[in-house]
Tab-separated table of N, CA and C in Angstrom:
chain	number	residue	atom	x	y	z
B	15	UNK	N	-94.720	101.105	-70.165
B	15	UNK	CA	-94.861	101.332	-69.000
B	15	UNK	C	-96.843	101.295	-68.918
B	16	UNK	N	-96.832	100.440	-68.556
B	16	UNK	CA	-98.040	98.836	-68.007
B	16	UNK	C	-99.145	99.699	-67.471
B	17	UNK	N	-98.844	100.846	-66.190
B	17	UNK	CA	-99.041	101.090	-64.904
B	17	UNK	C	-99.478	102.690	-65.123
B	18	UNK	N	-100.172	103.348	-64.424
B	18	UNK	CA	-100.447	104.351	-64.621
B	18	UNK	C	-100.393	104.646	-62.952
B	19	UNK	N	-99.980	104.330	-62.852
B	19	UNK	CA	-99.794	104.181	-60.860
B	19	UNK	C	-99.214	105.682	-60.446
B	20	UNK	N	-99.910	105.859	-59.150
B	20	UNK	CA	-98.855	107.257	-58.840
B	20	UNK	C	-98.372	106.591	-57.574
B	21	UNK	N	-97.079	107.107	-57.424
B	21	UNK	CA	-96.478	106.236	-55.820
B	21	UNK	C	-96.779	107.078	-54.921
B	22	UNK	N	-97.275	106.940	-53.765
B	22	UNK	CA	-97.400	107.406	-52.222
B	22	UNK	C	-96.083	106.785	-51.533
B	23	UNK	N	-95.728	107.946	-50.484
B	23	UNK	CA	-94.869	107.066	-50.078
B	23	UNK	C	-95.180	106.793	-48.681
B	24	UNK	N	-94.615	106.536	-47.703
B	24	UNK	CA	-95.091	104.993	-46.687
B	24	UNK	C	-95.924	106.945	-44.884
B	25	UNK	N	-95.183	107.456	-45.408
B	25	UNK	CA	-95.635	108.721	-44.602
B	25	UNK	C	-95.825	109.998	-45.637
B	26	UNK	N	-97.673	110.240	-45.207
B	26	UNK	CA	-97.715	111.320	-46.282
B	26	UNK	C	-98.732	112.380	-45.735
B	27	UNK	N	-98.983	112.673	-45.786
B	27	UNK	CA	-99.968	113.910	-45.428
B	27	UNK	C	-101.282	114.141	-45.591
B	28	UNK	N	-101.881	113.887	-46.634
B	28	UNK	CA	-103.086	113.157	-47.498
B	28	UNK	C	-102.894	112.027	-46.071
B	29	UNK	N	-102.441	110.485	-46.661
B	29	UNK	CA	-102.387	109.381	-44.790
B	29	UNK	C	-102.763	109.799	-44.113
B	30	UNK	N	-102.162	110.381	-43.155
B	30	UNK	CA	-102.673	110.850	-42.072
B	30	UNK	C	-104.509	111.434	-41.584
B	31	UNK	N	-103.921	112.665	-42.560
B	31	UNK	CA	-105.494	113.454	-43.820
B	31	UNK	C	-107.285	111.799	-43.456
B	32	UNK	N	-106.259	110.970	-43.794
B	32	UNK	CA	-107.395	109.855	-43.829
B	32	UNK	C	-107.279	109.041	-43.191
B	33	UNK	N	-106.973	108.806	-42.606
B	33	UNK	CA	-106.731	108.099	-41.036
B	33	UNK	C	-107.024	108.588	-40.238
B	34	UNK	N	-106.992	109.364	-40.067
B	34	UNK	CA	-107.495	110.746	-39.045
B	34	UNK	C	-108.871	110.593	-38.455
B	35	UNK	N	-109.470	110.287	-40.340
B	35	UNK	CA	-110.805	110.144	-40.475
B	35	UNK	C	-111.631	108.990	-39.482
B	36	UNK	N	-110.681	107.991	-39.200
B	36	UNK	CA	-111.159	107.118	-38.443
B	36	UNK	C	-111.308	106.851	-37.663
B	37	UNK	N	-110.160	108.453	-36.845
B	37	UNK	CA	-109.603	108.351	-35.745
B	37	UNK	C	-111.308	109.134	-35.007
B	38	UNK	N	-111.441	110.682	-35.507
B	38	UNK	CA	-112.183	110.768	-35.208
B	38	UNK	C	-113.932	109.950	-35.061
B	39	UNK	N	-113.924	109.316	-36.086
B	39	UNK	CA	-115.684	108.192	-35.766
B	39	UNK	C	-115.190	107.617	-34.715
B	40	UNK	N	-114.131	107.518	-34.302
B	40	UNK	CA	-113.552	106.218	-32.788
B	40	UNK	C	-113.888	107.118	-31.821
B	41	UNK	N	-113.252	108.033	-31.425
B	41	UNK	CA	-112.876	109.031	-30.296
B	41	UNK	C	-114.425	109.802	-29.916
B	42	UNK	N	-115.337	110.149	-30.918
B	42	UNK	CA	-116.765	110.357	-31.516
B	42	UNK	C	-117.530	109.184	-30.697
B	43	UNK	N	-117.702	108.187	-30.694
B	43	UNK	CA	-117.566	106.853	-30.044
B	43	UNK	C	-117.486	107.082	-28.781
B	44	UNK	N	-115.971	106.997	-28.407
B	44	UNK	CA	-116.253	106.715	-27.114
B	44	UNK	C	-114.996	107.770	-26.793
B	45	UNK	N	-115.540	109.023	-26.150
B	45	UNK	CA	-114.908	110.155	-26.086
B	45	UNK	C	-114.239	110.033	-24.596
B	46	UNK	N	-114.912	108.842	-24.299
B	46	UNK	CA	-114.364	109.065	-21.726
B	46	UNK	C	-113.014	108.408	-21.785
B	47	UNK	N	-112.602	107.379	-23.065
B	47	UNK	CA	-111.519	106.516	-22.830
B	47	UNK	C	-110.161	107.082	-22.657
B	48	UNK	N	-109.448	106.809	-21.277
B	48	UNK	CA	-108.612	107.064	-20.218
B	48	UNK	C	-107.338	106.759	-21.116
B	49	UNK	N	-106.914	105.677	-21.618
B	49	UNK	CA	-105.819	105.534	-22.464
B	49	UNK	C	-106.279	104.014	-23.722
B	50	UNK	N	-105.621	105.278	-25.168
B	50	UNK	CA	-105.477	103.899	-26.089
B	50	UNK	C	-103.899	103.656	-26.141
B	51	UNK	N	-103.247	102.913	-26.783
B	51	UNK	CA	-102.857	102.031	-27.169
B	51	UNK	C	-102.809	101.692	-29.430
B	52	UNK	N	-101.400	102.492	-29.397
B	52	UNK	CA	-101.524	102.505	-31.122
B	52	UNK	C	-100.598	102.090	-31.499
B	53	UNK	N	-100.522	100.551	-32.364
B	53	UNK	CA	-98.834	100.475	-33.338
B	53	UNK	C	-98.539	101.648	-34.024
B	54	UNK	N	-97.268	101.673	-34.125
B	54	UNK	CA	-96.563	102.870	-34.489
B	54	UNK	C	-96.210	102.331	-35.736
B	55	UNK	N	-95.983	101.672	-36.618
B	55	UNK	CA	-95.404	101.236	-37.895
B	55	UNK	C	-95.063	102.260	-38.338
B	56	UNK	N	-95.753	103.064	-39.644
B	56	UNK	CA	-95.079	104.792	-40.067
B	56	UNK	C	-94.942	105.847	-39.716
B	57	UNK	N	-95.779	105.803	-38.791
B	57	UNK	CA	-96.436	106.712	-37.314
B	57	UNK	C	-97.651	107.465	-38.385
B	58	UNK	N	-98.404	107.325	-39.506
B	58	UNK	CA	-99.480	107.551	-39.879
B	58	UNK	C	-100.757	107.648	-39.106
B	59	UNK	N	-101.162	106.784	-38.112
B	59	UNK	CA	-101.944	106.003	-37.021
B	59	UNK	C	-101.573	106.945	-35.843
B	60	UNK	N	-100.710	107.139	-35.462
B	60	UNK	CA	-100.104	107.266	-34.510
B	60	UNK	C	-100.737	108.857	-33.996
B	61	UNK	N	-99.907	109.662	-35.732
B	61	UNK	CA	-99.746	111.292	-35.571
B	61	UNK	C	-101.190	111.804	-35.652
B	62	UNK	N	-102.054	111.132	-35.900
B	62	UNK	CA	-103.294	111.232	-36.643
B	62	UNK	C	-103.943	110.971	-35.502
B	63	UNK	N	-104.031	109.847	-34.448
B	63	UNK	CA	-104.580	109.824	-33.025
B	63	UNK	C	-103.991	111.076	-32.644
B	64	UNK	N	-103.289	111.703	-32.469
B	64	UNK	CA	-103.166	112.829	-31.526
B	64	UNK	C	-103.575	113.967	-32.550
B	65	UNK	N	-103.236	114.155	-33.199
B	65	UNK	CA	-104.059	115.644	-33.534
B	65	UNK	C	-105.415	115.698	-33.707
B	66	UNK	N	-106.204	114.033	-34.027
B	66	UNK	CA	-107.411	114.292	-33.227
B	66	UNK	C	-108.335	114.300	-32.186
B	67	UNK	N	-107.406	113.189	-30.937
B	67	UNK	CA	-107.583	113.810	-29.860
B	67	UNK	C	-107.055	115.461	-29.311
B	68	UNK	N	-105.925	116.254	-29.526
B	68	UNK	CA	-106.002	117.260	-29.381
B	68	UNK	C	-107.239	117.877	-30.109
B	69	UNK	N	-107.535	118.094	-31.076
B	69	UNK	CA	-108.489	118.376	-31.839
B	69	UNK	C	-109.818	118.472	-31.304
B	70	UNK	N	-110.580	117.734	-30.703
B	70	UNK	CA	-111.195	117.388	-30.118
B	70	UNK	C	-111.513	117.802	-27.940
B	71	UNK	N	-110.156	118.449	-27.853
B	71	UNK	CA	-109.361	118.573	-26.199
B	71	UNK	C	-110.131	117.669	-25.878
B	72	UNK	N	-109.872	116.094	-26.047
B	72	UNK	CA	-109.561	115.177	-24.733
B	72	UNK	C	-108.789	114.678	-24.018
B	73	UNK	N	-108.589	114.190	-22.883
B	73	UNK	CA	-107.234	114.141	-21.988
B	73	UNK	C	-106.835	112.639	-21.749
B	74	UNK	N	-107.583	111.788	-22.996
B	74	UNK	CA	-106.744	110.844	-23.396
B	74	UNK	C	-105.762	110.766	-23.681
B	75	UNK	N	-104.998	109.967	-22.492
B	75	UNK	CA	-104.075	109.510	-23.136
B	75	UNK	C	-102.962	108.270	-24.237
B	76	UNK	N	-102.229	108.195	-25.021
B	76	UNK	CA	-101.762	107.470	-26.047
B	76	UNK	C	-100.866	107.221	-25.963
B	77	UNK	N	-100.609	106.456	-26.042
B	77	UNK	CA	-99.242	105.097	-26.520
B	77	UNK	C	-98.831	104.517	-27.107
B	78	UNK	N	-98.417	104.512	-27.670
B	78	UNK	CA	-97.375	104.175	-28.610
B	78	UNK	C	-97.144	102.777	-28.312
B	79	UNK	N	-97.628	101.381	-29.574
B	79	UNK	CA	-96.408	100.021	-29.253
B	79	UNK	C	-95.999	99.669	-30.357
B	80	UNK	N	-95.025	99.243	-30.253
B	80	UNK	CA	-93.877	98.693	-31.765
B	80	UNK	C	-93.926	97.124	-30.697
B	81	UNK	N	-93.507	95.805	-31.865
B	81	UNK	CA	-93.741	94.320	-31.557
B	81	UNK	C	-92.268	94.107	-31.511
B	82	UNK	N	-92.183	92.872	-30.330
B	82	UNK	CA	-90.841	93.162	-29.186
B	82	UNK	C	-89.911	92.480	-30.637
B	83	UNK	N	-89.819	91.844	-31.749
B	83	UNK	CA	-88.833	92.398	-32.902
B	83	UNK	C	-88.515	93.491	-33.904
B	84	UNK	N	-89.682	94.266	-33.876
B	84	UNK	CA	-88.564	95.530	-34.023
B	84	UNK	C	-88.565	96.865	-33.160
B	85	UNK	N	-87.693	96.677	-32.416
B	85	UNK	CA	-87.395	97.395	-31.150
B	85	UNK	C	-86.955	99.292	-31.632
B	86	UNK	N	-86.609	99.743	-32.608
B	86	UNK	CA	-86.263	100.253	-33.238
B	86	UNK	C	-86.924	101.483	-32.574
B	87	UNK	N	-87.690	101.932	-32.592
B	87	UNK	CA	-88.988	103.288	-32.129
B	87	UNK	C	-88.524	102.901	-30.511
B	88	UNK	N	-88.646	101.704	-29.654
B	88	UNK	CA	-88.375	102.237	-28.800
B	88	UNK	C	-87.254	102.242	-28.228
B	89	UNK	N	-86.248	101.600	-29.306
B	89	UNK	CA	-84.556	102.186	-28.419
B	89	UNK	C	-84.494	104.078	-28.874
B	90	UNK	N	-84.973	104.362	-30.071
B	90	UNK	CA	-84.971	105.092	-30.255
B	90	UNK	C	-85.087	106.202	-29.366
B	91	UNK	N	-86.520	106.151	-29.016
B	91	UNK	CA	-86.807	106.925	-27.944
B	91	UNK	C	-86.400	107.111	-26.548
B	92	UNK	N	-85.475	105.737	-25.910
B	92	UNK	CA	-84.862	105.710	-25.105
B	92	UNK	C	-83.333	106.406	-24.800
B	93	UNK	N	-82.864	106.179	-25.752
B	93	UNK	CA	-82.012	106.836	-26.703
B	93	UNK	C	-81.752	108.652	-26.695
B	94	UNK	N	-82.924	109.329	-26.725
B	94	UNK	CA	-83.247	110.068	-27.235
B	94	UNK	C	-82.752	110.659	-28.734
B	95	UNK	N	-82.444	109.763	-29.643
B	95	UNK	CA	-81.759	109.595	-30.374
B	95	UNK	C	-82.498	108.341	-31.495
B	96	UNK	N	-82.018	108.838	-32.968
B	96	UNK	CA	-82.275	107.814	-33.662
B	96	UNK	C	-81.292	106.598	-33.704
B	97	UNK	N	-82.046	105.427	-33.638
B	97	UNK	CA	-81.498	104.484	-33.276
B	97	UNK	C	-81.910	103.164	-34.481
B	98	UNK	N	-80.692	101.798	-34.944
B	98	UNK	CA	-81.582	101.688	-36.390
B	98	UNK	C	-80.952	100.480	-35.401
B	99	UNK	N	-81.962	99.267	-35.661
B	99	UNK	CA	-81.960	97.830	-35.338
B	99	UNK	C	-82.729	97.296	-36.156
B	100	UNK	N	-82.241	95.574	-35.938
B	100	UNK	CA	-82.784	94.590	-36.907
B	100	UNK	C	-84.604	94.406	-36.953
B	101	UNK	N	-84.891	94.137	-37.939
B	101	UNK	CA	-86.562	93.031	-37.063
B	101	UNK	C	-86.034	91.968	-37.245
B	102	UNK	N	-87.541	91.356	-37.202
B	102	UNK	CA	-87.234	90.123	-37.034
B	102	UNK	C	-89.249	89.767	-36.938
B	103	UNK	N	-89.299	89.255	-37.780
B	103	UNK	CA	-90.966	88.351	-38.326
B	103	UNK	C	-91.436	87.067	-37.680
B	104	UNK	N	-90.036	86.935	-36.621
B	104	UNK	CA	-90.323	85.198	-36.631
B	104	UNK	C	-91.231	84.998	-35.035
B	105	UNK	N	-91.822	84.530	-34.883
B	105	UNK	CA	-92.869	85.066	-34.059
B	105	UNK	C	-91.778	83.419	-32.737
B	106	UNK	N	-91.880	83.742	-31.213
B	106	UNK	CA	-92.021	82.827	-30.243
B	106	UNK	C	-90.363	83.148	-30.417
């Protein structure tokens, strides 16, 4: 074993807690926002955004966004079930 690295899954409770610190700073700086658009990715950003917004009892609407080339979340939300979809990283 060359390195004593520790595996951290892409979505983990501790990651959500860490990401929540920037949302806390964000919402404390601008608590009057009506809407925030949050990239979904693996989910830690949007989950921590919701947790902090709720913890501060703010009325801010949170909208999750995904790239056009990675439609699985949008398709799953629309279908109300998990949908697998191919991903492209090509622009245009």
